[in-house]
């Protein structure tokens, strides 16, 4: 038995070792800790306490600023190849599903070649499909990344409750994704406030908190030639308070842009007191980070925040007596419809990339093999530009937190 564990530990090191080419001393320290921790991946039964360093401090500060954290060479190419081979094999077996997201809000004529295909969670967790043992070890790695994020982002709910058990090994919503030639994904955010997800919004036990991807392509992918970049629409100004959600679970729905009188970019949160599509109000956190200042009266979210043009409606209906706030208010992501596309002239949109909105700037990330990206699921709009000449592969996932309790 001891011999078997030694062999497994050795395999784990070889499978998830990290090369250290031209790395700084600080990065070498991170790489060393990653290598050392792989010895425990075969027998781990608990998450770590956040002190087993996989990520640098700059990763956490970048996420806290509402931006995308990009970590090149997080996985070595040999491991990228193993995961991609598994994904390719399962694709060839017809195990992927096409989710029709790229066709959302367009002409209505769905083209499966211009969308992403996904190996969904039940197939990922099926131990009779593909290289399950490798997926399991990879899941262990990502579970420990989750624990570090919970500790260093001060999001303890990432690492407890249903969020750590509901999605099986790795404790994360996880899938393989494939974009064929010409495929793209339109601008969106990965999570919305429970009040904005229809009548079943409060029925879900968990919600997405941190989004992640590890790209499974070659390391020389050039987005200028091959397309497929992840385009993020980050705010020009850093936020003054916590982004995504407050400590009590109220999710962010918008921003108050800075002004000469208030030079702070302020996240706007939605307080849903009854949790049944009524008696809601928007607020910002005061400078102490705890007390609230409500900026709207109580209102019903449906239909006000369910229709195209809802940002203008919020300004007209809820902020009509506060022009100073109305001028500053921005929704993170307004609802979309076919009418929206027609008005924008995007009815024939084919993934060439949207321009930034007011107060936003662009950041494009090439999907190079082994790169890990992390960002807040609520506050960062993003899209995937159309691929041109190659299939685009990734492992994608979302770390969850338990949804806030319904108060009757």
mmCIF file of C-alpha atoms in Angstrom:
data_model
loop_
_atom_site.group_PDB
_atom_site.id
_atom_site.type_symbol
_atom_site.label_atom_id
_atom_site.label_comp_id
_atom_site.label_asym_id
_atom_site.label_seq_id
_atom_site.Cartn_x
_atom_site.Cartn_y
_atom_site.Cartn_z
ATOM 1 C CA UNK A 1 0.000 0.000 0.000
ATOM 2 C CA UNK A 2 2.783 2.452 0.851
ATOM 3 C CA UNK A 3 4.471 1.646 -2.456
ATOM 4 C CA UNK A 4 1.249 2.375 -4.356
ATOM 5 C CA UNK A 5 0.875 5.777 -2.718
ATOM 6 C CA UNK A 6 4.488 6.656 -3.543
ATOM 7 C CA UNK A 7 3.940 5.690 -7.163
ATOM 8 C CA UNK A 8 0.723 7.715 -7.327
ATOM 9 C CA UNK A 9 2.422 10.715 -5.749
ATOM 10 C CA UNK A 10 5.263 10.478 -8.259
ATOM 11 C CA UNK A 11 2.748 10.341 -11.109
ATOM 12 C CA UNK A 12 0.949 13.352 -9.689
ATOM 13 C CA UNK A 13 4.168 15.365 -9.638
ATOM 14 C CA UNK A 14 5.033 14.412 -13.201
ATOM 15 C CA UNK A 15 1.482 15.069 -14.366
ATOM 16 C CA UNK A 16 1.053 18.450 -12.700
ATOM 17 C CA UNK A 17 4.578 19.745 -12.404
ATOM 18 C CA UNK A 18 5.215 23.275 -13.592
ATOM 19 C CA UNK A 19 8.177 24.357 -15.671
ATOM 20 C CA UNK A 20 10.111 27.397 -14.474
ATOM 21 C CA UNK A 21 11.697 29.040 -17.495
ATOM 22 C CA UNK A 22 12.896 32.635 -17.077
ATOM 23 C CA UNK A 23 10.817 33.126 -13.969
ATOM 24 C CA UNK A 24 11.355 35.761 -11.304
ATOM 25 C CA UNK A 25 12.279 34.639 -7.756
ATOM 26 C CA UNK A 26 8.701 35.317 -6.598
ATOM 27 C CA UNK A 27 7.275 33.259 -9.454
ATOM 28 C CA UNK A 28 9.796 30.496 -8.793
ATOM 29 C CA UNK A 29 8.496 30.369 -5.209
ATOM 30 C CA UNK A 30 4.934 29.937 -6.465
ATOM 31 C CA UNK A 31 6.053 27.239 -8.902
ATOM 32 C CA UNK A 32 7.912 25.406 -6.112
ATOM 33 C CA UNK A 33 4.829 25.449 -3.890
ATOM 34 C CA UNK A 34 2.661 24.171 -6.762
ATOM 35 C CA UNK A 35 5.065 21.303 -7.352
ATOM 36 C CA UNK A 36 5.255 20.431 -3.661
ATOM 37 C CA UNK A 37 1.501 20.434 -3.251
ATOM 38 C CA UNK A 38 0.983 18.001 -6.119
ATOM 39 C CA UNK A 39 2.355 15.266 -3.838
ATOM 40 C CA UNK A 40 -0.886 15.471 -1.892
ATOM 41 C CA UNK A 41 -3.354 15.548 -4.746
ATOM 42 C CA UNK A 42 -3.859 11.771 -4.790
ATOM 43 C CA UNK A 43 -4.923 11.543 -1.151
ATOM 44 C CA UNK A 44 -6.366 14.992 -0.339
ATOM 45 C CA UNK A 45 -9.628 14.850 1.624
ATOM 46 C CA UNK A 46 -9.916 18.494 2.712
ATOM 47 C CA UNK A 47 -9.424 21.865 1.080
ATOM 48 C CA UNK A 48 -6.378 23.918 2.047
ATOM 49 C CA UNK A 49 -6.456 27.045 4.221
ATOM 50 C CA UNK A 50 -5.331 29.470 1.545
ATOM 51 C CA UNK A 51 -1.677 29.379 2.547
ATOM 52 C CA UNK A 52 -0.620 26.822 -0.073
ATOM 53 C CA UNK A 53 0.268 29.356 -2.711
ATOM 54 C CA UNK A 54 -0.866 28.604 -6.265
ATOM 55 C CA UNK A 55 -1.553 32.206 -7.298
ATOM 56 C CA UNK A 56 0.265 35.477 -6.776
ATOM 57 C CA UNK A 57 -1.212 38.335 -4.741
ATOM 58 C CA UNK A 58 -1.696 40.381 -7.893
ATOM 59 C CA UNK A 59 -4.277 37.839 -9.051
ATOM 60 C CA UNK A 60 -6.527 38.584 -6.091
ATOM 61 C CA UNK A 61 -6.195 42.359 -6.369
ATOM 62 C CA UNK A 62 -7.001 42.187 -10.090
ATOM 63 C CA UNK A 63 -10.199 40.220 -9.442
ATOM 64 C CA UNK A 64 -11.156 42.633 -6.657
ATOM 65 C CA UNK A 65 -10.834 45.501 -9.145
ATOM 66 C CA UNK A 66 -13.391 43.833 -11.419
ATOM 67 C CA UNK A 67 -10.802 42.915 -14.038
ATOM 68 C CA UNK A 68 -9.569 39.663 -15.545
ATOM 69 C CA UNK A 69 -6.536 37.960 -13.999
ATOM 70 C CA UNK A 70 -4.378 36.202 -16.607
ATOM 71 C CA UNK A 71 -1.823 33.568 -15.509
ATOM 72 C CA UNK A 72 0.236 32.242 -18.465
ATOM 73 C CA UNK A 73 1.718 28.726 -18.248
ATOM 74 C CA UNK A 74 -0.393 27.725 -15.257
ATOM 75 C CA UNK A 75 -0.479 24.217 -16.755
ATOM 76 C CA UNK A 76 2.470 22.814 -18.719
ATOM 77 C CA UNK A 77 1.816 21.925 -22.333
ATOM 78 C CA UNK A 78 2.103 18.183 -21.673
ATOM 79 C CA UNK A 79 -0.917 18.433 -19.349
ATOM 80 C CA UNK A 80 -2.739 20.690 -21.776
ATOM 81 C CA UNK A 81 -2.265 18.014 -24.422
ATOM 82 C CA UNK A 82 -3.672 15.279 -22.171
ATOM 83 C CA UNK A 83 -6.815 17.265 -21.440
ATOM 84 C CA UNK A 84 -7.261 18.298 -25.064
ATOM 85 C CA UNK A 85 -6.850 14.713 -26.263
ATOM 86 C CA UNK A 86 -9.590 13.669 -23.847
ATOM 87 C CA UNK A 87 -11.814 16.515 -25.043
ATOM 88 C CA UNK A 88 -11.167 15.669 -28.714
ATOM 89 C CA UNK A 89 -11.956 12.000 -28.107
ATOM 90 C CA UNK A 90 -15.245 12.835 -26.385
ATOM 91 C CA UNK A 91 -16.099 15.295 -29.159
ATOM 92 C CA UNK A 92 -15.496 12.576 -31.748
ATOM 93 C CA UNK A 93 -17.827 10.288 -29.772
ATOM 94 C CA UNK A 94 -20.616 12.863 -29.988
ATOM 95 C CA UNK A 95 -20.650 13.604 -26.242
ATOM 96 C CA UNK A 96 -20.714 17.403 -26.615
ATOM 97 C CA UNK A 97 -23.870 19.544 -26.714
ATOM 98 C CA UNK A 98 -24.363 22.812 -28.574
ATOM 99 C CA UNK A 99 -25.904 25.437 -26.316
ATOM 100 C CA UNK A 100 -27.117 27.967 -28.929
ATOM 101 C CA UNK A 101 -25.876 30.971 -26.922
ATOM 102 C CA UNK A 102 -24.153 32.657 -29.839
ATOM 103 C CA UNK A 103 -27.444 32.842 -31.714
ATOM 104 C CA UNK A 104 -29.109 34.718 -28.870
ATOM 105 C CA UNK A 105 -30.674 37.964 -29.987
ATOM 106 C CA UNK A 106 -29.611 37.560 -33.629
ATOM 107 C CA UNK A 107 -31.565 36.666 -36.755
ATOM 108 C CA UNK A 108 -33.188 33.616 -35.205
ATOM 109 C CA UNK A 109 -31.631 31.250 -37.749
ATOM 110 C CA UNK A 110 -29.476 29.066 -35.559
ATOM 111 C CA UNK A 111 -26.193 27.977 -37.110
ATOM 112 C CA UNK A 112 -24.482 25.258 -35.005
ATOM 113 C CA UNK A 113 -21.107 26.006 -36.589
ATOM 114 C CA UNK A 114 -21.214 29.525 -35.104
ATOM 115 C CA UNK A 115 -21.656 28.522 -31.496
ATOM 116 C CA UNK A 116 -19.779 26.783 -28.738
ATOM 117 C CA UNK A 117 -20.151 23.096 -27.936
ATOM 118 C CA UNK A 118 -19.856 21.863 -24.353
ATOM 119 C CA UNK A 119 -19.120 18.596 -22.585
ATOM 120 C CA UNK A 120 -21.614 19.087 -19.789
ATOM 121 C CA UNK A 121 -21.098 18.250 -16.138
ATOM 122 C CA UNK A 122 -22.849 14.827 -16.123
ATOM 123 C CA UNK A 123 -20.531 13.649 -18.903
ATOM 124 C CA UNK A 124 -17.500 15.215 -17.203
ATOM 125 C CA UNK A 125 -18.300 13.282 -14.006
ATOM 126 C CA UNK A 126 -19.017 9.993 -15.810
ATOM 127 C CA UNK A 127 -16.160 7.634 -14.878
ATOM 128 C CA UNK A 128 -16.854 5.422 -17.912
ATOM 129 C CA UNK A 129 -16.154 8.202 -20.422
ATOM 130 C CA UNK A 130 -12.715 9.153 -21.706
ATOM 131 C CA UNK A 131 -9.738 9.803 -19.438
ATOM 132 C CA UNK A 132 -11.719 10.168 -16.228
ATOM 133 C CA UNK A 133 -8.738 9.715 -13.926
ATOM 134 C CA UNK A 134 -6.989 12.701 -15.487
ATOM 135 C CA UNK A 135 -10.162 14.807 -15.205
ATOM 136 C CA UNK A 136 -10.366 13.779 -11.548
ATOM 137 C CA UNK A 137 -6.791 14.875 -10.792
ATOM 138 C CA UNK A 138 -7.372 18.116 -12.642
ATOM 139 C CA UNK A 139 -10.523 18.652 -10.578
ATOM 140 C CA UNK A 140 -8.489 18.258 -7.394
ATOM 141 C CA UNK A 141 -6.115 20.961 -8.579
ATOM 142 C CA UNK A 142 -8.956 23.364 -9.307
ATOM 143 C CA UNK A 143 -10.573 22.592 -5.923
ATOM 144 C CA UNK A 144 -7.433 23.856 -4.216
ATOM 145 C CA UNK A 145 -7.360 26.959 -6.372
ATOM 146 C CA UNK A 146 -10.925 27.531 -5.169
ATOM 147 C CA UNK A 147 -9.787 27.322 -1.544
ATOM 148 C CA UNK A 148 -7.076 29.919 -2.140
ATOM 149 C CA UNK A 149 -9.587 32.251 -3.751
ATOM 150 C CA UNK A 150 -11.995 31.822 -0.831
ATOM 151 C CA UNK A 151 -9.256 32.726 1.636
ATOM 152 C CA UNK A 152 -7.553 35.559 -0.232
ATOM 153 C CA UNK A 153 -10.676 37.200 -1.710
ATOM 154 C CA UNK A 154 -12.443 36.976 1.651
ATOM 155 C CA UNK A 155 -15.229 34.926 0.088
ATOM 156 C CA UNK A 156 -15.494 32.125 2.660
ATOM 157 C CA UNK A 157 -18.725 30.824 1.129
ATOM 158 C CA UNK A 158 -16.709 29.626 -1.865
ATOM 159 C CA UNK A 159 -15.284 26.912 0.361
ATOM 160 C CA UNK A 160 -18.268 25.598 2.298
ATOM 161 C CA UNK A 161 -21.836 24.431 1.920
ATOM 162 C CA UNK A 162 -23.453 23.026 -1.205
ATOM 163 C CA UNK A 163 -21.022 25.050 -3.318
ATOM 164 C CA UNK A 164 -18.283 22.532 -2.405
ATOM 165 C CA UNK A 165 -20.286 19.322 -2.913
ATOM 166 C CA UNK A 166 -22.975 19.903 -5.531
ATOM 167 C CA UNK A 167 -20.693 19.679 -8.541
ATOM 168 C CA UNK A 168 -18.705 16.583 -7.674
ATOM 169 C CA UNK A 169 -14.957 16.216 -7.909
ATOM 170 C CA UNK A 170 -13.284 19.582 -8.017
ATOM 171 C CA UNK A 171 -16.284 21.204 -6.354
ATOM 172 C CA UNK A 172 -16.833 23.453 -9.319
ATOM 173 C CA UNK A 173 -19.173 23.706 -12.282
ATOM 174 C CA UNK A 174 -16.811 22.444 -14.969
ATOM 175 C CA UNK A 175 -16.839 21.481 -18.648
ATOM 176 C CA UNK A 176 -14.828 21.157 -21.824
ATOM 177 C CA UNK A 177 -15.704 23.760 -24.443
ATOM 178 C CA UNK A 178 -15.010 23.774 -28.173
ATOM 179 C CA UNK A 179 -15.423 26.648 -30.606
ATOM 180 C CA UNK A 180 -15.294 25.521 -34.235
ATOM 181 C CA UNK A 181 -14.145 27.728 -37.098
ATOM 182 C CA UNK A 182 -16.330 30.816 -37.153
ATOM 183 C CA UNK A 183 -17.835 30.191 -33.708
ATOM 184 C CA UNK A 184 -18.242 33.085 -31.283
ATOM 185 C CA UNK A 185 -20.088 34.031 -28.100
ATOM 186 C CA UNK A 186 -21.801 37.387 -27.727
ATOM 187 C CA UNK A 187 -21.289 39.818 -24.877
ATOM 188 C CA UNK A 188 -22.768 38.653 -21.564
ATOM 189 C CA UNK A 189 -22.098 38.212 -17.864
ATOM 190 C CA UNK A 190 -21.930 34.794 -16.205
ATOM 191 C CA UNK A 191 -24.255 35.499 -13.280
ATOM 192 C CA UNK A 192 -27.238 37.726 -12.589
ATOM 193 C CA UNK A 193 -29.064 38.742 -9.444
ATOM 194 C CA UNK A 194 -31.648 36.162 -8.348
ATOM 195 C CA UNK A 195 -34.405 38.715 -8.948
ATOM 196 C CA UNK A 196 -33.405 38.964 -12.606
ATOM 197 C CA UNK A 197 -33.511 35.243 -13.421
ATOM 198 C CA UNK A 198 -37.268 34.697 -13.606
ATOM 199 C CA UNK A 199 -39.597 32.931 -11.220
ATOM 200 C CA UNK A 200 -37.045 30.191 -10.511
ATOM 201 C CA UNK A 201 -34.260 32.588 -9.581
ATOM 202 C CA UNK A 202 -34.590 31.964 -5.867
ATOM 203 C CA UNK A 203 -35.033 28.198 -6.258
ATOM 204 C CA UNK A 204 -31.387 27.521 -7.131
ATOM 205 C CA UNK A 205 -29.235 26.448 -4.151
ATOM 206 C CA UNK A 206 -26.011 28.104 -5.342
ATOM 207 C CA UNK A 207 -24.884 30.894 -7.634
ATOM 208 C CA UNK A 208 -21.728 31.595 -9.637
ATOM 209 C CA UNK A 209 -19.089 33.704 -7.909
ATOM 210 C CA UNK A 210 -15.750 33.374 -9.761
ATOM 211 C CA UNK A 211 -15.398 32.350 -13.412
ATOM 212 C CA UNK A 212 -12.311 30.534 -14.705
ATOM 213 C CA UNK A 213 -10.919 29.034 -17.878
ATOM 214 C CA UNK A 214 -7.783 27.094 -18.747
ATOM 215 C CA UNK A 215 -7.065 27.102 -22.452
ATOM 216 C CA UNK A 216 -6.174 23.826 -24.151
ATOM 217 C CA UNK A 217 -4.705 25.163 -27.386
ATOM 218 C CA UNK A 218 -1.124 25.481 -28.614
ATOM 219 C CA UNK A 219 0.994 28.055 -26.791
ATOM 220 C CA UNK A 220 1.683 30.020 -29.978
ATOM 221 C CA UNK A 221 -1.981 30.900 -30.622
ATOM 222 C CA UNK A 222 -2.028 34.381 -32.205
ATOM 223 C CA UNK A 223 -5.382 36.091 -31.844
ATOM 224 C CA UNK A 224 -4.603 38.521 -34.661
ATOM 225 C CA UNK A 225 -4.459 35.581 -37.079
ATOM 226 C CA UNK A 226 -6.656 32.945 -35.424
ATOM 227 C CA UNK A 227 -9.255 35.074 -33.591
ATOM 228 C CA UNK A 228 -10.935 33.442 -30.609
ATOM 229 C CA UNK A 229 -9.820 36.054 -28.062
ATOM 230 C CA UNK A 230 -11.712 36.518 -24.815
ATOM 231 C CA UNK A 231 -12.733 40.178 -24.904
ATOM 232 C CA UNK A 232 -13.436 41.769 -21.514
ATOM 233 C CA UNK A 233 -15.219 45.079 -20.975
ATOM 234 C CA UNK A 234 -13.623 46.381 -17.798
ATOM 235 C CA UNK A 235 -14.390 49.674 -16.105
ATOM 236 C CA UNK A 236 -11.979 52.531 -16.725
ATOM 237 C CA UNK A 237 -11.932 53.367 -13.014
ATOM 238 C CA UNK A 238 -11.246 50.990 -10.139
ATOM 239 C CA UNK A 239 -14.249 50.414 -7.848
ATOM 240 C CA UNK A 240 -14.473 52.128 -4.485
ATOM 241 C CA UNK A 241 -16.169 49.182 -2.733
ATOM 242 C CA UNK A 242 -16.490 45.397 -3.054
ATOM 243 C CA UNK A 243 -17.564 44.170 -6.492
ATOM 244 C CA UNK A 244 -19.893 41.305 -7.383
ATOM 245 C CA UNK A 245 -21.762 40.939 -4.101
ATOM 246 C CA UNK A 246 -21.842 42.308 -0.587
ATOM 247 C CA UNK A 247 -20.962 40.144 2.394
ATOM 248 C CA UNK A 248 -24.676 39.524 3.020
ATOM 249 C CA UNK A 249 -25.148 38.189 -0.510
ATOM 250 C CA UNK A 250 -26.810 41.116 -2.299
ATOM 251 C CA UNK A 251 -25.554 40.961 -5.868
ATOM 252 C CA UNK A 252 -24.322 43.935 -7.834
ATOM 253 C CA UNK A 253 -26.485 45.139 -10.729
ATOM 254 C CA UNK A 254 -24.835 48.386 -11.788
ATOM 255 C CA UNK A 255 -22.400 51.237 -11.248
ATOM 256 C CA UNK A 256 -22.410 54.890 -10.341
ATOM 257 C CA UNK A 257 -19.683 56.450 -12.466
ATOM 258 C CA UNK A 258 -17.343 58.918 -10.816
ATOM 259 C CA UNK A 259 -17.918 62.667 -11.026
ATOM 260 C CA UNK A 260 -16.036 65.789 -10.046
ATOM 261 C CA UNK A 261 -18.015 65.926 -6.782
ATOM 262 C CA UNK A 262 -17.645 62.198 -6.086
ATOM 263 C CA UNK A 263 -14.408 60.857 -7.604
ATOM 264 C CA UNK A 264 -15.300 57.260 -6.682
ATOM 265 C CA UNK A 265 -16.664 54.540 -8.960
ATOM 266 C CA UNK A 266 -19.390 52.958 -6.812
ATOM 267 C CA UNK A 267 -20.939 49.493 -7.314
ATOM 268 C CA UNK A 268 -24.747 49.462 -7.082
ATOM 269 C CA UNK A 269 -26.375 46.468 -5.350
ATOM 270 C CA UNK A 270 -29.962 45.212 -5.350
ATOM 271 C CA UNK A 271 -31.646 44.547 -2.014
ATOM 272 C CA UNK A 272 -34.568 42.148 -2.546
ATOM 273 C CA UNK A 273 -36.302 42.066 0.791
ATOM 274 C CA UNK A 274 -39.186 39.747 -0.010
ATOM 275 C CA UNK A 275 -37.418 37.720 -2.715
ATOM 276 C CA UNK A 276 -40.579 37.332 -4.777
ATOM 277 C CA UNK A 277 -40.088 39.956 -7.485
ATOM 278 C CA UNK A 278 -41.212 42.881 -5.407
ATOM 279 C CA UNK A 279 -40.133 45.264 -2.671
ATOM 280 C CA UNK A 280 -36.637 45.687 -4.131
ATOM 281 C CA UNK A 281 -34.370 48.707 -3.903
ATOM 282 C CA UNK A 282 -30.906 49.683 -5.119
ATOM 283 C CA UNK A 283 -28.187 50.963 -2.826
ATOM 284 C CA UNK A 284 -24.483 51.761 -2.574
ATOM 285 C CA UNK A 285 -22.182 51.113 0.353
ATOM 286 C CA UNK A 286 -20.950 54.125 2.263
ATOM 287 C CA UNK A 287 -17.280 54.819 2.794
ATOM 288 C CA UNK A 288 -17.226 52.676 5.941
ATOM 289 C CA UNK A 289 -17.923 49.637 3.720
ATOM 290 C CA UNK A 290 -20.849 48.490 5.874
ATOM 291 C CA UNK A 291 -23.722 50.984 6.040
ATOM 292 C CA UNK A 292 -25.987 51.520 3.022
ATOM 293 C CA UNK A 293 -27.342 54.509 1.147
ATOM 294 C CA UNK A 294 -30.443 53.632 -0.875
ATOM 295 C CA UNK A 295 -30.623 55.390 -4.215
ATOM 296 C CA UNK A 296 -34.109 54.214 -5.285
ATOM 297 C CA UNK A 297 -37.481 53.690 -3.700
ATOM 298 C CA UNK A 298 -38.953 50.172 -3.505
ATOM 299 C CA UNK A 299 -39.975 48.719 -6.872
ATOM 300 C CA UNK A 300 -40.873 45.515 -8.696
ATOM 301 C CA UNK A 301 -38.068 44.168 -10.874
ATOM 302 C CA UNK A 302 -40.510 42.664 -13.381
ATOM 303 C CA UNK A 303 -41.029 44.139 -15.920
ATOM 304 C CA UNK A 304 -38.830 47.168 -15.240
ATOM 305 C CA UNK A 305 -35.504 45.302 -15.331
ATOM 306 C CA UNK A 306 -36.528 42.487 -17.681
ATOM 307 C CA UNK A 307 -36.883 44.413 -20.930
ATOM 308 C CA UNK A 308 -34.516 45.928 -23.446
ATOM 309 C CA UNK A 309 -33.871 49.552 -22.566
ATOM 310 C CA UNK A 310 -34.126 48.844 -18.841
ATOM 311 C CA UNK A 311 -31.251 51.196 -18.020
ATOM 312 C CA UNK A 312 -33.166 54.134 -19.461
ATOM 313 C CA UNK A 313 -36.296 52.978 -17.623
ATOM 314 C CA UNK A 314 -34.452 52.824 -14.303
ATOM 315 C CA UNK A 315 -33.215 56.368 -14.825
ATOM 316 C CA UNK A 316 -36.653 57.657 -15.837
ATOM 317 C CA UNK A 317 -38.821 55.772 -13.343
ATOM 318 C CA UNK A 318 -36.608 55.228 -10.296
ATOM 319 C CA UNK A 319 -34.165 58.132 -10.497
ATOM 320 C CA UNK A 320 -36.414 60.819 -11.977
ATOM 321 C CA UNK A 321 -35.954 63.052 -8.933
ATOM 322 C CA UNK A 322 -32.188 62.464 -8.767
ATOM 323 C CA UNK A 323 -30.677 63.679 -12.014
ATOM 324 C CA UNK A 324 -27.253 63.665 -10.385
ATOM 325 C CA UNK A 325 -27.521 59.895 -9.890
ATOM 326 C CA UNK A 326 -29.375 59.206 -13.139
ATOM 327 C CA UNK A 327 -26.487 60.691 -15.135
ATOM 328 C CA UNK A 328 -24.050 58.384 -13.326
ATOM 329 C CA UNK A 329 -26.063 55.147 -13.361
ATOM 330 C CA UNK A 330 -24.981 52.242 -15.586
ATOM 331 C CA UNK A 331 -26.315 48.696 -15.590
ATOM 332 C CA UNK A 332 -23.570 46.079 -15.650
ATOM 333 C CA UNK A 333 -25.356 44.365 -18.515
ATOM 334 C CA UNK A 334 -28.779 45.301 -19.822
ATOM 335 C CA UNK A 335 -31.246 42.636 -21.053
ATOM 336 C CA UNK A 336 -30.963 41.824 -24.751
ATOM 337 C CA UNK A 337 -33.508 41.179 -27.467
ATOM 338 C CA UNK A 338 -33.732 41.054 -31.253
ATOM 339 C CA UNK A 339 -34.959 44.642 -31.168
ATOM 340 C CA UNK A 340 -31.758 45.622 -29.345
ATOM 341 C CA UNK A 341 -29.672 44.110 -32.144
ATOM 342 C CA UNK A 342 -31.689 45.861 -34.835
ATOM 343 C CA UNK A 343 -31.363 49.235 -33.117
ATOM 344 C CA UNK A 344 -27.606 48.710 -32.737
ATOM 345 C CA UNK A 345 -27.243 47.508 -36.316
ATOM 346 C CA UNK A 346 -26.009 44.127 -35.056
ATOM 347 C CA UNK A 347 -28.570 41.848 -36.686
ATOM 348 C CA UNK A 348 -25.762 40.367 -38.771
ATOM 349 C CA UNK A 349 -23.190 40.293 -35.971
ATOM 350 C CA UNK A 350 -20.659 37.495 -36.519
ATOM 351 C CA UNK A 351 -18.255 37.767 -33.615
ATOM 352 C CA UNK A 352 -16.008 40.532 -34.917
ATOM 353 C CA UNK A 353 -16.011 42.169 -31.471
ATOM 354 C CA UNK A 354 -18.186 44.802 -29.819
ATOM 355 C CA UNK A 355 -16.801 48.246 -28.955
ATOM 356 C CA UNK A 356 -16.668 49.366 -25.313
ATOM 357 C CA UNK A 357 -19.564 51.263 -23.786
ATOM 358 C CA UNK A 358 -19.288 54.526 -21.930
ATOM 359 C CA UNK A 359 -16.741 54.322 -19.079
ATOM 360 C CA UNK A 360 -15.419 50.951 -20.300
ATOM 361 C CA UNK A 361 -12.176 49.824 -21.907
ATOM 362 C CA UNK A 362 -11.274 46.618 -23.696
ATOM 363 C CA UNK A 363 -8.884 43.841 -22.764
ATOM 364 C CA UNK A 364 -8.418 40.968 -25.230
ATOM 365 C CA UNK A 365 -6.847 37.697 -24.055
ATOM 366 C CA UNK A 366 -5.389 35.188 -26.511
ATOM 367 C CA UNK A 367 -6.447 31.595 -25.652
ATOM 368 C CA UNK A 368 -2.897 30.226 -25.415
ATOM 369 C CA UNK A 369 -2.415 26.732 -24.069
ATOM 370 C CA UNK A 370 -1.913 26.459 -20.308
ATOM 371 C CA UNK A 371 -3.153 29.981 -19.549
ATOM 372 C CA UNK A 372 -5.540 30.301 -16.588
ATOM 373 C CA UNK A 373 -7.932 33.257 -16.443
ATOM 374 C CA UNK A 374 -10.066 34.219 -13.442
ATOM 375 C CA UNK A 375 -12.661 36.963 -12.977
ATOM 376 C CA UNK A 376 -15.744 37.876 -10.979
ATOM 377 C CA UNK A 377 -18.835 36.190 -12.457
ATOM 378 C CA UNK A 378 -21.215 39.089 -11.761
ATOM 379 C CA UNK A 379 -19.413 42.306 -12.645
ATOM 380 C CA UNK A 380 -17.304 41.698 -15.773
ATOM 381 C CA UNK A 381 -19.056 41.570 -19.171
ATOM 382 C CA UNK A 382 -17.170 39.587 -21.802
ATOM 383 C CA UNK A 383 -17.475 37.895 -25.171
ATOM 384 C CA UNK A 384 -15.535 35.423 -27.317
ATOM 385 C CA UNK A 385 -14.481 36.724 -30.719
ATOM 386 C CA UNK A 386 -14.998 34.493 -33.741
ATOM 387 C CA UNK A 387 -12.353 31.856 -34.396
ATOM 388 C CA UNK A 388 -10.853 31.923 -37.867
ATOM 389 C CA UNK A 389 -8.730 28.919 -38.815
ATOM 390 C CA UNK A 390 -8.551 26.558 -35.829
ATOM 391 C CA UNK A 391 -10.783 24.873 -33.293
ATOM 392 C CA UNK A 392 -10.564 26.609 -29.919
ATOM 393 C CA UNK A 393 -10.488 24.338 -26.854
ATOM 394 C CA UNK A 394 -10.758 25.136 -23.147
ATOM 395 C CA UNK A 395 -11.673 23.834 -19.738
ATOM 396 C CA UNK A 396 -14.187 26.279 -18.316
ATOM 397 C CA UNK A 397 -15.832 26.485 -14.947
ATOM 398 C CA UNK A 398 -17.423 28.563 -12.242
ATOM 399 C CA UNK A 399 -16.776 28.510 -8.517
ATOM 400 C CA UNK A 400 -20.088 28.798 -6.669
ATOM 401 C CA UNK A 401 -21.300 30.194 -3.383
ATOM 402 C CA UNK A 402 -24.479 29.115 -1.646
ATOM 403 C CA UNK A 403 -27.290 31.487 -2.513
ATOM 404 C CA UNK A 404 -28.422 33.860 0.218
ATOM 405 C CA UNK A 405 -31.338 32.632 2.288
ATOM 406 C CA UNK A 406 -34.888 33.582 1.390
ATOM 407 C CA UNK A 407 -36.331 35.823 4.094
ATOM 408 C CA UNK A 408 -40.109 35.460 4.223
#
